[in-house]
Amino acid sequence: MLESIHYGSAVLLDPQGEVITALGDQQARFYPRSALKPLFAVAILRSGLELSQEQIALAAASHSGAPRHQHVAHSTLRDAGLELAELGNSTDLPYGVAERASWLADGGSATQLAQNCSGKHAALLAMCKHNGWATENYLAAAHPLAAALREIVEELTEERITTISTDGCGTQVYPMTLAALARGFAKLAKAAPDTAEGRVAASMRAYPELVAGEGRDVTELMRAVPGAVAKDGFEGIQAVGLPDGSSLAVKISDGSDRARMPITVKLLASHLGDQTPTALEDLASSPALGGGEPVGELTAL
């Protein structure tokens, strides 16, 4: 029996950027939300700012708020001579379930450093400091940072930005098509290692546990698929780039997070065929529980 169903759109592109599979509305524009972070990280590195691989991975992350995540974000600020008080992102408890429980058990409260976007904000502040830009209002629409981020996103996605809004953490966000987001991730995944794009991809691959966190599906996907560069976004967004330049992007219409990974895995499996890693199968579905026992499953149709 089918109890519930989620609808959405998805696109899978070949290494030349041509459409292999298109599901749903391909003309609709959507907000990629945190899936923009790896593209923003390219802008950060192109500014000439030197960051470690861990700091780069965390700049591209929606992290779980584990002590290691917070330590790396703090190190980005410290290396640039910046203070925690200069962060402009919203406050929150750690995003990860286990991390939040541990944080609260230790008496922790909502902070900017614990919030899942702190790595990005720390790196953006460091970029401003490196460029000699003001750090006080770095999220303002008229700040030079805003134009620098838009320029990189337009270049990587090959789509002009016509609308600008504000994401939950305070940075700008732009609506775009699925194909545009997929193109951006293709360029990351196939980039030469000495480019900013290649350094972002290498950092995410080296530290998938910083891009999300232990037990998170994005981290597990990157571990399962060699060379994959993956990032999720709020409201049912997923993007993946592969080393050969093929890529995909998914948007779940109702914003459901639980439907995001099953369709992503189905598309990846259809593309990889016999080369599909067995570890990817663990992400293809999740159990529906009744009385604490599996009584059904969530899977892509």
Backbone as CSV, one residue per row, in Angstrom:
resi,resn,N_x,N_y,N_z,CA_x,CA_y,CA_z,C_x,C_y,C_z
1,MET,0.847,-1.195,0.000,0.000,0.000,0.000,0.885,1.249,0.000
2,LEU,0.531,2.203,-0.851,1.244,3.476,-0.907,0.570,4.460,0.045
3,GLU,1.285,4.896,1.073,0.691,5.793,2.068,0.865,7.263,1.713
4,SER,2.062,7.647,1.293,2.361,9.048,0.989,3.267,9.113,-0.231
5,ILE,3.262,10.269,-0.896,4.120,10.432,-2.069,4.630,11.866,-2.133
6,HIS,5.886,12.011,-2.500,6.504,13.319,-2.695,6.782,13.504,-4.187
7,TYR,6.496,14.691,-4.688,6.778,15.006,-6.084,7.986,15.944,-6.160
8,GLY,8.611,15.971,-7.311,9.754,16.851,-7.472,10.262,16.868,-8.893
9,SER,11.417,17.480,-9.063,12.066,17.564,-10.369,13.531,17.191,-10.210
10,ALA,14.105,16.669,-11.282,15.512,16.271,-11.247,16.084,16.305,-12.650
11,VAL,17.390,16.505,-12.727,18.070,16.464,-14.015,19.411,15.760,-13.849
12,LEU,19.772,14.978,-14.844,21.064,14.291,-14.901,21.742,14.704,-16.193
13,LEU,22.956,15.249,-16.101,23.695,15.727,-17.265,24.895,14.833,-17.546
14,ASP,25.222,14.662,-18.831,26.404,13.892,-19.200,27.648,14.781,-19.089
15,PRO,28.844,14.245,-19.319,30.061,15.043,-19.163,30.140,16.269,-20.071
16,GLN,29.368,16.280,-21.143,29.338,17.447,-22.033,28.253,18.447,-21.642
17,GLY,27.519,18.154,-20.576,26.467,19.048,-20.125,25.138,18.835,-20.808
18,GLU,25.018,17.771,-21.600,23.759,17.461,-22.261,22.869,16.639,-21.329
19,VAL,21.563,16.816,-21.474,20.614,16.152,-20.587,20.518,14.667,-20.912
20,ILE,20.732,13.829,-19.902,20.509,12.390,-20.019,19.103,12.049,-19.544
21,THR,18.748,12.590,-18.389,17.435,12.344,-17.794,16.879,13.654,-17.274
22,ALA,15.619,13.924,-17.564,14.940,15.109,-17.046,13.584,14.684,-16.497
23,LEU,13.354,14.949,-15.241,12.102,14.605,-14.575,11.470,15.869,-14.013
24,GLY,10.188,16.046,-14.238,9.509,17.216,-13.699,9.751,18.466,-14.518
25,ASP,9.577,19.613,-13.883,9.633,20.914,-14.546,11.075,21.405,-14.641
26,GLN,11.609,21.438,-15.840,12.992,21.862,-16.046,13.136,23.368,-16.250
27,GLN,12.032,24.065,-16.413,12.090,25.509,-16.609,11.946,26.274,-15.300
28,ALA,11.410,25.611,-14.294,11.190,26.273,-13.009,12.524,26.643,-12.363
29,ARG,12.523,27.764,-11.679,13.694,28.185,-10.918,13.422,27.959,-9.431
30,PHE,14.453,27.649,-8.694,14.313,27.346,-7.279,15.526,27.904,-6.553
31,TYR,15.431,28.013,-5.241,16.567,28.463,-4.441,17.429,27.260,-4.053
32,PRO,18.683,27.221,-4.456,19.547,26.090,-4.100,19.895,26.031,-2.612
33,ARG,19.648,27.139,-1.919,19.940,27.237,-0.498,21.403,26.856,-0.233
34,SER,21.664,25.961,0.694,23.052,25.663,1.076,23.846,24.924,0.008
35,ALA,23.194,24.463,-1.046,23.939,23.845,-2.145,24.816,24.864,-2.871
36,LEU,24.619,26.157,-2.589,25.478,27.189,-3.164,26.834,27.275,-2.467
37,LYS,26.953,26.710,-1.285,28.171,26.908,-0.491,29.454,26.490,-1.212
38,PRO,29.492,25.340,-1.894,30.734,25.007,-2.610,31.085,26.019,-3.702
39,LEU,30.069,26.623,-4.320,30.333,27.637,-5.341,30.873,28.906,-4.684
40,PHE,30.304,29.275,-3.541,30.834,30.413,-2.791,32.289,30.157,-2.385
41,ALA,32.600,28.909,-2.044,33.970,28.578,-1.633,34.963,28.835,-2.762
42,VAL,34.521,28.661,-4.004,35.384,28.978,-5.150,35.734,30.462,-5.141
43,ALA,34.735,31.305,-4.903,34.981,32.748,-4.844,35.966,33.085,-3.729
44,ILE,35.831,32.413,-2.602,36.723,32.658,-1.466,38.168,32.357,-1.847
45,LEU,38.405,31.232,-2.508,39.770,30.866,-2.890,40.301,31.736,-4.016
46,ARG,39.433,32.127,-4.927,39.897,32.985,-6.025,40.351,34.353,-5.528
47,SER,39.918,34.733,-4.339,40.346,36.017,-3.773,41.813,35.991,-3.372
48,GLY,42.387,34.791,-3.311,43.776,34.654,-2.893,43.939,34.270,-1.438
49,LEU,42.837,34.149,-0.717,42.894,33.746,0.686,43.407,32.311,0.801
50,GLU,44.347,32.096,1.693,44.889,30.757,1.918,44.146,30.087,3.066
51,LEU,43.569,28.937,2.791,42.868,28.140,3.791,43.369,26.704,3.722
52,SER,43.296,25.992,4.838,43.621,24.571,4.840,42.490,23.796,4.180
53,GLN,42.750,22.539,3.837,41.696,21.720,3.242,40.510,21.571,4.190
54,GLU,40.775,21.430,5.471,39.677,21.321,6.431,38.845,22.598,6.450
55,GLN,39.493,23.731,6.422,38.771,25.006,6.430,37.966,25.199,5.153
56,ILE,38.505,24.757,4.022,37.769,24.843,2.759,36.544,23.944,2.802
57,ALA,36.715,22.705,3.252,35.587,21.778,3.337,34.494,22.334,4.227
58,LEU,34.879,22.962,5.334,33.871,23.503,6.243,33.211,24.747,5.666
59,ALA,33.939,25.500,4.829,33.333,26.653,4.160,32.223,26.210,3.225
60,ALA,32.326,24.980,2.700,31.330,24.430,1.774,30.266,23.617,2.491
61,ALA,30.261,23.643,3.809,29.476,22.690,4.594,28.196,23.246,5.190
62,SER,27.279,22.314,5.462,26.195,22.512,6.424,26.497,21.500,7.530
63,HIS,27.358,21.878,8.426,27.938,20.924,9.369,26.988,20.601,10.523
64,SER,27.298,19.511,11.204,26.432,19.011,12.273,26.645,19.712,13.606
65,GLY,27.674,20.539,13.697,27.922,21.253,14.943,28.725,20.472,15.958
66,ALA,29.435,19.429,15.501,30.300,18.663,16.396,31.460,19.545,16.858
67,PRO,32.112,19.174,17.972,33.251,19.977,18.433,34.292,20.227,17.346
68,ARG,34.575,19.213,16.520,35.550,19.400,15.446,35.082,20.450,14.452
69,HIS,33.806,20.427,14.095,33.272,21.424,13.167,33.452,22.831,13.728
70,GLN,33.083,23.001,14.981,33.191,24.321,15.591,34.651,24.755,15.722
71,HIS,35.522,23.812,16.006,36.950,24.135,16.124,37.513,24.629,14.789
72,VAL,37.161,23.955,13.696,37.679,24.360,12.385,37.143,25.737,11.996
73,ALA,35.863,25.983,12.238,35.301,27.305,11.940,36.016,28.386,12.737
74,HIS,36.261,28.104,14.010,36.954,29.077,14.864,38.378,29.303,14.366
75,SER,39.024,28.247,13.871,40.397,28.384,13.378,40.470,29.293,12.153
76,THR,39.427,29.258,11.318,39.390,30.142,10.147,39.378,31.599,10.582
77,LEU,38.579,31.888,11.592,38.537,33.251,12.129,39.873,33.626,12.760
78,ARG,40.376,32.745,13.592,41.612,33.029,14.330,42.782,33.271,13.381
79,ASP,42.894,32.459,12.335,44.000,32.615,11.387,43.944,33.949,10.655
80,ALA,42.739,34.498,10.533,42.571,35.781,9.842,42.595,36.966,10.799
81,GLY,42.798,36.693,12.088,42.806,37.771,13.071,41.424,38.315,13.363
82,LEU,40.416,37.459,13.248,39.028,37.859,13.471,38.503,37.271,14.772
83,GLU,37.422,37.870,15.278,36.815,37.436,16.531,35.468,36.768,16.275
84,LEU,35.063,35.902,17.204,33.760,35.243,17.098,32.629,36.252,16.990
85,ALA,32.760,37.371,17.682,31.702,38.378,17.701,31.462,39.001,16.337
86,GLU,32.389,38.821,15.397,32.229,39.405,14.066,31.371,38.548,13.142
87,LEU,31.078,37.314,13.531,30.203,36.462,12.721,28.830,37.107,12.574
88,GLY,28.284,37.034,11.368,26.979,37.637,11.103,25.870,36.637,10.881
89,ASN,26.178,35.337,10.986,25.131,34.337,10.765,24.205,34.241,11.967
90,SER,23.068,33.609,11.765,22.098,33.428,12.835,22.628,32.437,13.869
91,THR,22.050,32.465,15.061,22.420,31.510,16.103,21.544,30.266,16.007
92,ASP,22.078,29.139,16.448,21.298,27.899,16.453,22.021,26.873,17.313
93,LEU,21.287,25.813,17.642,21.889,24.642,18.253,22.545,23.806,17.155
94,PRO,23.420,22.879,17.492,23.992,22.004,16.466,22.914,21.314,15.642
95,TYR,23.160,21.171,14.351,22.184,20.594,13.424,22.054,19.083,13.583
96,GLY,23.151,18.398,13.852,23.125,16.946,14.000,22.347,16.522,15.232
97,VAL,21.606,15.429,15.117,20.776,14.958,16.230,21.631,14.597,17.437
98,ALA,22.642,13.771,17.230,23.507,13.366,18.338,24.311,14.544,18.869
99,GLU,24.772,15.385,17.953,25.561,16.550,18.352,24.722,17.528,19.171
100,ARG,23.480,17.698,18.792,22.591,18.593,19.539,22.325,18.041,20.941
101,ALA,22.056,16.738,21.022,21.781,16.125,22.322,22.982,16.262,23.253
102,SER,24.178,16.018,22.722,25.389,16.135,23.526,25.624,17.571,23.967
103,TRP,25.392,18.494,23.048,25.576,19.924,23.328,24.647,20.374,24.452
104,LEU,23.389,19.983,24.383,22.414,20.362,25.403,22.718,19.690,26.738
105,ALA,23.154,18.435,26.679,23.492,17.720,27.915,24.639,18.400,28.652
106,ASP,25.512,19.054,27.896,26.639,19.766,28.497,26.287,21.208,28.860
107,GLY,24.998,21.562,28.712,24.559,22.900,29.070,24.721,23.933,27.979
108,GLY,24.951,23.494,26.748,25.136,24.420,25.643,23.852,25.109,25.230
109,SER,23.986,26.247,24.583,22.844,27.006,24.068,23.100,27.362,22.612
110,ALA,22.133,27.985,21.970,22.279,28.374,20.570,23.377,29.427,20.424
111,THR,24.301,29.177,19.509,25.381,30.123,19.237,25.597,30.236,17.735
112,GLN,26.324,31.250,17.324,26.657,31.394,15.910,27.661,30.339,15.463
113,LEU,28.590,29.971,16.331,29.598,28.983,15.968,28.991,27.597,15.797
114,ALA,27.988,27.268,16.610,27.337,25.957,16.524,26.422,25.853,15.316
115,GLN,25.957,26.973,14.804,25.037,26.981,13.667,25.715,26.387,12.437
116,ASN,24.960,25.666,11.617,25.562,24.834,10.560,26.288,25.605,9.460
117,CYS,26.096,26.907,9.377,26.739,27.708,8.327,27.961,28.477,8.827
118,SER,28.413,28.204,10.044,29.490,29.013,10.619,30.795,28.895,9.837
119,GLY,31.055,27.739,9.231,32.271,27.595,8.434,32.282,28.513,7.230
120,LYS,31.129,28.615,6.574,31.001,29.513,5.427,31.185,30.963,5.859
121,HIS,30.512,31.354,6.922,30.590,32.748,7.367,31.991,33.115,7.836
122,ALA,32.663,32.195,8.518,34.034,32.465,8.943,34.932,32.702,7.730
123,ALA,34.758,31.886,6.690,35.577,32.030,5.485,35.231,33.301,4.714
124,LEU,33.956,33.662,4.676,33.565,34.906,4.005,34.156,36.115,4.717
125,LEU,34.133,36.092,6.045,34.753,37.177,6.808,36.250,37.244,6.532
126,ALA,36.896,36.085,6.500,38.333,36.051,6.225,38.637,36.574,4.824
127,MET,37.764,36.270,3.870,37.917,36.787,2.508,37.831,38.313,2.515
128,CYS,36.882,38.844,3.259,36.746,40.301,3.348,38.000,40.925,3.950
129,LYS,38.502,40.333,5.011,39.715,40.844,5.663,40.889,40.796,4.683
130,HIS,41.003,39.705,3.948,42.095,39.545,2.980,42.033,40.603,1.888
131,ASN,40.825,40.941,1.448,40.643,41.909,0.363,40.641,43.353,0.838
132,GLY,40.719,43.563,2.144,40.680,44.917,2.670,39.288,45.508,2.702
133,TRP,38.275,44.646,2.661,36.891,45.104,2.725,36.430,45.172,4.176
134,ALA,35.448,46.007,4.417,34.868,46.115,5.758,34.272,44.776,6.175
135,THR,34.433,44.438,7.440,33.853,43.198,7.956,32.564,43.446,8.734
136,GLU,32.293,44.693,9.066,31.139,44.992,9.921,29.812,44.642,9.259
137,ASN,29.669,44.950,7.985,28.399,44.721,7.285,28.617,43.822,6.070
138,TYR,29.332,42.731,6.270,29.725,41.898,5.126,28.559,41.217,4.430
139,LEU,27.378,41.174,5.068,26.205,40.555,4.450,25.311,41.561,3.726
140,ALA,25.665,42.826,3.766,24.846,43.854,3.123,24.869,43.703,1.605
141,ALA,23.753,44.031,0.976,23.631,43.882,-0.478,24.628,44.751,-1.235
142,ALA,25.003,45.904,-0.650,25.920,46.818,-1.325,27.389,46.511,-1.043
143,HIS,27.656,45.518,-0.213,29.043,45.172,0.125,29.717,44.517,-1.083
144,PRO,31.009,44.774,-1.301,31.702,44.150,-2.445,31.619,42.631,-2.459
145,LEU,31.465,42.014,-1.295,31.356,40.561,-1.222,30.173,40.054,-2.026
146,ALA,29.054,40.774,-1.966,27.840,40.332,-2.657,28.077,40.208,-4.157
147,ALA,28.717,41.199,-4.742,28.991,41.170,-6.182,29.982,40.065,-6.531
148,ALA,30.974,39.838,-5.674,31.970,38.798,-5.933,31.337,37.413,-5.939
149,LEU,30.412,37.170,-5.027,29.738,35.875,-4.973,28.834,35.671,-6.181
150,ARG,28.083,36.703,-6.541,27.189,36.589,-7.706,27.977,36.306,-8.977
151,GLU,29.099,36.977,-9.143,29.905,36.805,-10.357,30.362,35.359,-10.518
152,ILE,30.823,34.754,-9.441,31.293,33.367,-9.501,30.144,32.414,-9.778
153,VAL,29.009,32.621,-9.124,27.861,31.732,-9.323,27.377,31.805,-10.767
154,GLU,27.319,33.000,-11.328,26.906,33.131,-12.732,27.892,32.421,-13.661
155,GLU,29.174,32.545,-13.379,30.186,31.896,-14.219,30.058,30.373,-14.174
156,LEU,29.937,29.821,-12.978,29.935,28.366,-12.829,28.638,27.730,-13.306
157,THR,27.517,28.413,-13.119,26.223,27.842,-13.516,25.842,28.187,-14.947
158,GLU,26.527,29.175,-15.517,26.221,29.652,-16.871,24.778,30.148,-16.971
159,GLU,24.316,30.770,-15.915,22.953,31.311,-15.900,22.979,32.668,-15.197
160,ARG,22.326,33.649,-15.817,22.342,34.999,-15.261,21.419,35.095,-14.057
161,ILE,21.888,35.770,-13.032,21.092,35.980,-11.823,20.200,37.196,-12.025
162,THR,18.909,37.003,-11.869,17.953,38.096,-12.052,17.213,38.445,-10.770
163,THR,17.288,37.579,-9.783,16.590,37.794,-8.518,17.523,37.439,-7.374
164,ILE,17.497,38.239,-6.324,18.338,37.994,-5.154,17.462,37.992,-3.912
165,SER,17.644,36.982,-3.075,16.937,36.924,-1.801,17.953,36.620,-0.704
166,THR,17.468,36.346,0.495,18.339,36.100,1.638,18.064,34.727,2.218
167,ASP,19.117,33.936,2.396,19.001,32.598,2.965,18.817,32.695,4.481
168,GLY,18.548,31.550,5.103,18.262,31.543,6.530,19.391,32.060,7.396
169,CYS,20.637,31.864,6.956,21.791,32.288,7.751,22.196,33.723,7.473
170,GLY,21.580,34.355,6.462,21.852,35.759,6.186,22.572,36.055,4.894
171,THR,23.168,35.041,4.233,23.831,35.296,2.960,22.812,35.343,1.826
172,GLN,23.236,35.882,0.692,22.329,35.978,-0.439,22.115,34.615,-1.083
173,VAL,20.959,34.466,-1.733,20.622,33.232,-2.430,19.852,33.610,-3.685
174,TYR,20.032,32.849,-4.759,19.462,33.211,-6.051,18.703,32.030,-6.642
175,PRO,17.519,32.266,-7.207,16.818,31.167,-7.878,17.501,30.814,-9.189
176,MET,17.498,29.514,-9.516,18.107,29.043,-10.758,17.460,27.739,-11.178
177,THR,17.739,27.318,-12.395,17.204,26.049,-12.878,18.041,24.888,-12.339
178,LEU,17.458,23.695,-12.405,18.190,22.503,-11.993,19.451,22.301,-12.824
179,ALA,19.336,22.518,-14.130,20.492,22.328,-15.007,21.630,23.268,-14.634
180,ALA,21.294,24.492,-14.228,22.325,25.451,-13.842,23.096,24.960,-12.624
181,LEU,22.377,24.482,-11.614,23.050,23.970,-10.422,23.903,22.752,-10.762
182,ALA,23.370,21.862,-11.584,24.136,20.678,-11.989,25.409,21.079,-12.725
183,ARG,25.325,22.075,-13.600,26.525,22.533,-14.327,27.596,23.030,-13.352
184,GLY,27.161,23.755,-12.339,28.118,24.248,-11.353,28.871,23.126,-10.671
185,PHE,28.159,22.067,-10.305,28.804,20.948,-9.625,29.660,20.123,-10.577
186,ALA,29.284,20.073,-11.842,30.129,19.401,-12.830,31.483,20.091,-12.927
187,LYS,31.479,21.420,-12.922,32.733,22.160,-13.037,33.614,21.964,-11.811
188,LEU,33.000,21.845,-10.644,33.781,21.556,-9.446,34.442,20.186,-9.554
189,ALA,33.627,19.191,-9.898,34.078,17.797,-9.827,35.147,17.445,-10.854
190,LYS,35.137,18.117,-12.012,36.099,17.767,-13.067,37.256,18.757,-13.175
191,ALA,37.314,19.719,-12.281,38.309,20.786,-12.386,39.727,20.283,-12.155
192,ALA,40.671,20.973,-12.770,42.089,20.679,-12.546,42.435,20.948,-11.088
193,PRO,43.324,20.155,-10.507,43.594,20.264,-9.071,44.202,21.584,-8.623
194,ASP,44.837,22.328,-9.544,45.474,23.578,-9.150,44.554,24.785,-9.279
195,THR,43.282,24.561,-9.623,42.315,25.650,-9.715,41.546,25.775,-8.405
196,ALA,40.868,26.899,-8.233,40.036,27.078,-7.039,38.944,26.026,-6.984
197,GLU,38.334,25.742,-8.150,37.293,24.719,-8.200,37.849,23.357,-7.790
198,GLY,39.026,23.026,-8.313,39.648,21.752,-7.995,40.024,21.636,-6.533
199,ARG,40.450,22.733,-5.935,40.811,22.719,-4.513,39.580,22.540,-3.639
200,VAL,38.473,23.158,-4.021,37.227,22.960,-3.266,36.805,21.499,-3.339
201,ALA,36.815,20.942,-4.552,36.421,19.545,-4.725,37.336,18.611,-3.940
202,ALA,38.640,18.833,-4.017,39.593,17.974,-3.313,39.395,18.045,-1.807
203,SER,39.095,19.214,-1.302,38.888,19.382,0.137,37.627,18.676,0.600
204,MET,36.563,18.777,-0.187,35.322,18.092,0.162,35.500,16.580,0.116
205,ARG,36.244,16.104,-0.876,36.508,14.659,-0.985,37.377,14.165,0.170
206,ALA,38.348,14.981,0.567,39.261,14.573,1.636,38.584,14.563,2.996
207,TYR,37.600,15.438,3.172,36.950,15.573,4.478,35.423,15.577,4.350
208,PRO,34.839,14.484,3.849,33.375,14.448,3.717,32.656,14.579,5.052
209,GLU,33.329,14.195,6.143,32.711,14.312,7.462,32.594,15.766,7.911
210,LEU,33.327,16.665,7.261,33.192,18.088,7.558,32.122,18.740,6.694
211,VAL,31.870,18.193,5.519,30.850,18.751,4.619,29.452,18.606,5.218
212,ALA,29.251,17.556,5.997,27.977,17.342,6.697,28.297,16.847,8.106
213,GLY,28.450,15.518,8.276,28.788,14.989,9.590,28.590,13.491,9.629
214,GLU,29.098,12.861,10.663,28.950,11.415,10.800,27.474,11.039,10.868
215,GLY,27.105,10.023,10.074,25.716,9.586,10.036,24.838,10.357,9.080
216,ARG,25.355,11.423,8.474,24.584,12.233,7.527,24.719,11.633,6.126
217,ASP,23.617,11.665,5.353,23.623,10.975,4.061,24.567,11.594,3.037
218,VAL,24.779,12.893,3.088,25.697,13.518,2.133,27.126,13.032,2.367
219,THR,27.519,12.945,3.616,28.834,12.403,3.948,28.964,10.965,3.465
220,GLU,27.930,10.166,3.701,27.971,8.763,3.293,27.973,8.612,1.776
221,LEU,27.267,9.487,1.055,27.276,9.421,-0.411,28.679,9.682,-0.947
222,MET,29.346,10.700,-0.406,30.688,11.017,-0.889,31.676,9.905,-0.566
223,ARG,31.474,9.221,0.537,32.333,8.079,0.858,32.044,6.887,-0.049
224,ALA,30.784,6.749,-0.445,30.378,5.583,-1.238,30.769,5.699,-2.703
225,VAL,30.711,6.901,-3.256,30.956,7.102,-4.688,32.311,7.789,-4.874
226,PRO,33.309,7.089,-5.366,34.648,7.672,-5.515,34.632,8.951,-6.350
227,GLY,35.196,10.008,-5.781,35.326,11.259,-6.511,34.101,12.138,-6.541
228,ALA,33.005,11.702,-5.933,31.783,12.506,-5.956,31.945,13.760,-5.108
229,VAL,31.353,14.851,-5.581,31.258,16.094,-4.822,29.769,16.349,-4.628
230,ALA,29.308,16.315,-3.394,27.872,16.379,-3.126,27.559,17.415,-2.063
231,LYS,26.419,18.076,-2.240,25.947,19.039,-1.238,24.434,19.094,-1.279
232,ASP,23.839,19.091,-0.098,22.395,19.240,0.018,22.048,20.691,0.311
233,GLY,20.754,20.988,0.272,20.260,22.309,0.614,18.891,22.190,1.241
234,PHE,18.542,23.144,2.064,17.246,23.135,2.737,16.113,23.123,1.707
235,GLU,14.980,22.588,2.102,13.797,22.491,1.243,13.976,21.499,0.093
236,GLY,14.638,20.366,0.380,14.670,19.269,-0.582,15.598,19.426,-1.758
237,ILE,16.792,19.975,-1.536,17.768,20.198,-2.606,18.920,19.210,-2.486
238,GLN,19.376,18.674,-3.620,20.587,17.862,-3.650,21.295,18.082,-4.976
239,ALA,22.610,18.246,-4.916,23.430,18.348,-6.126,24.627,17.423,-5.981
240,VAL,25.027,16.810,-7.102,26.171,15.894,-7.116,26.945,16.098,-8.413
241,GLY,28.266,16.193,-8.306,29.135,16.212,-9.474,30.070,15.020,-9.428
242,LEU,30.356,14.415,-10.577,31.251,13.263,-10.667,32.521,13.647,-11.431
243,PRO,33.625,12.943,-11.195,34.909,13.338,-11.783,34.928,13.409,-13.306
244,ASP,34.060,12.646,-13.980,34.046,12.688,-15.445,33.280,13.889,-15.983
245,GLY,32.704,14.697,-15.086,31.961,15.877,-15.503,30.474,15.674,-15.596
246,SER,29.987,14.474,-15.360,28.536,14.275,-15.291,28.042,14.792,-13.942
247,SER,26.761,15.124,-13.874,26.254,15.759,-12.661,24.743,15.634,-12.600
248,LEU,24.198,15.905,-11.422,22.746,15.880,-11.260,22.321,16.909,-10.231
249,ALA,21.050,17.271,-10.291,20.450,18.159,-9.296,19.014,17.728,-9.071
250,VAL,18.575,17.810,-7.826,17.243,17.361,-7.414,16.569,18.449,-6.593
251,LYS,15.275,18.629,-6.807,14.454,19.510,-5.980,13.152,18.788,-5.662
252,ILE,12.875,18.570,-4.381,11.616,17.981,-3.944,10.609,19.108,-3.761
253,SER,9.477,19.006,-4.435,8.545,20.128,-4.533,8.045,20.623,-3.187
254,ASP,7.736,19.686,-2.268,7.193,20.114,-0.978,8.282,20.407,0.050
255,GLY,9.534,20.372,-0.378,10.637,20.685,0.519,11.052,19.554,1.432
256,SER,10.503,18.361,1.218,10.806,17.234,2.096,12.267,16.825,2.001
257,ASP,12.910,16.704,3.139,14.295,16.260,3.149,14.400,14.749,2.982
258,ARG,13.395,14.018,3.449,13.497,12.559,3.426,13.422,11.983,2.011
259,ALA,12.848,12.739,1.070,12.719,12.249,-0.302,13.929,12.580,-1.165
260,ARG,14.793,13.436,-0.670,15.922,13.947,-1.456,16.925,12.856,-1.852
261,MET,17.352,12.048,-0.905,18.407,11.078,-1.188,17.941,9.873,-1.999
262,PRO,16.751,9.302,-1.757,16.349,8.142,-2.569,16.333,8.412,-4.070
263,ILE,15.825,9.581,-4.502,15.797,9.862,-5.935,17.210,10.164,-6.443
264,THR,18.038,10.779,-5.603,19.429,11.017,-5.980,20.150,9.701,-6.240
265,VAL,19.974,8.741,-5.338,20.617,7.433,-5.489,20.088,6.708,-6.719
266,LYS,18.782,6.808,-6.965,18.212,6.143,-8.141,18.820,6.697,-9.427
267,LEU,18.976,8.011,-9.503,19.580,8.622,-10.688,21.050,8.219,-10.823
268,LEU,21.773,8.243,-9.721,23.181,7.848,-9.766,23.335,6.397,-10.211
269,ALA,22.488,5.516,-9.674,22.569,4.098,-10.036,22.254,3.875,-11.509
270,SER,21.280,4.631,-12.019,20.936,4.487,-13.439,22.080,4.957,-14.326
271,HIS,22.830,5.939,-13.846,23.947,6.494,-14.616,25.197,5.625,-14.512
272,LEU,25.471,5.126,-13.317,26.692,4.351,-13.092,26.563,2.902,-13.528
273,GLY,25.337,2.385,-13.570,25.108,1.019,-14.025,25.877,-0.004,-13.212
274,ASP,26.649,-0.844,-13.896,27.413,-1.898,-13.224,28.497,-1.343,-12.306
275,GLN,28.809,-0.073,-12.459,29.846,0.546,-11.631,29.282,1.136,-10.344
276,THR,27.983,0.956,-10.100,27.364,1.501,-8.889,27.952,0.834,-7.647
277,PRO,28.523,1.600,-6.721,29.087,1.003,-5.503,27.988,0.365,-4.652
278,THR,28.276,-0.778,-4.074,27.275,-1.451,-3.236,26.916,-0.610,-2.018
279,ALA,27.861,0.199,-1.539,27.594,1.040,-0.367,26.503,2.063,-0.635
280,LEU,26.283,2.389,-1.918,25.254,3.364,-2.262,23.860,2.814,-2.003
281,GLU,23.719,1.493,-2.036,22.411,0.873,-1.825,21.837,1.197,-0.451
282,ASP,22.699,1.409,0.531,22.233,1.713,1.880,21.508,3.053,1.948
283,LEU,21.739,3.920,0.964,21.107,5.237,0.946,19.874,5.276,0.059
284,ALA,19.562,4.163,-0.608,18.470,4.136,-1.579,17.094,4.152,-0.935
285,SER,17.000,3.723,0.304,15.708,3.689,0.986,15.932,3.799,2.480
286,SER,14.867,4.092,3.205,14.925,4.132,4.664,13.656,3.494,5.201
287,PRO,13.722,2.845,6.358,12.558,2.117,6.865,11.496,3.028,7.461
288,ALA,10.237,2.625,7.298,9.127,3.236,8.033,8.861,2.329,9.226
289,LEU,8.853,2.896,10.417,8.765,2.097,11.630,7.359,2.083,12.214
290,GLY,7.007,0.954,12.766,5.763,0.801,13.514,6.068,0.018,14.771
291,GLY,5.828,0.611,15.929,6.186,-0.058,17.168,7.661,-0.315,17.295
292,GLY,8.448,0.536,16.646,9.891,0.385,16.693,10.453,-0.624,15.722
293,GLU,9.600,-1.229,14.899,10.037,-2.234,13.939,9.714,-1.779,12.513
294,PRO,10.524,-2.179,11.520,10.235,-1.814,10.129,8.916,-2.412,9.648
295,VAL,8.042,-1.562,9.124,6.765,-2.032,8.577,6.575,-1.560,7.136
296,GLY,7.541,-0.830,6.616,7.479,-0.318,5.250,8.782,0.380,4.937
297,GLU,8.835,1.054,3.799,10.054,1.764,3.443,9.749,2.979,2.594
298,LEU,10.649,3.949,2.699,10.618,5.125,1.842,11.596,4.881,0.711
299,THR,11.116,4.926,-0.523,11.979,4.646,-1.664,11.512,5.435,-2.877
300,ALA,12.368,5.567,-3.869,12.015,6.275,-5.098,11.223,5.358,-6.011
301,LEU,10.147,5.880,-6.600,9.317,5.088,-7.511,9.874,5.166,-8.936
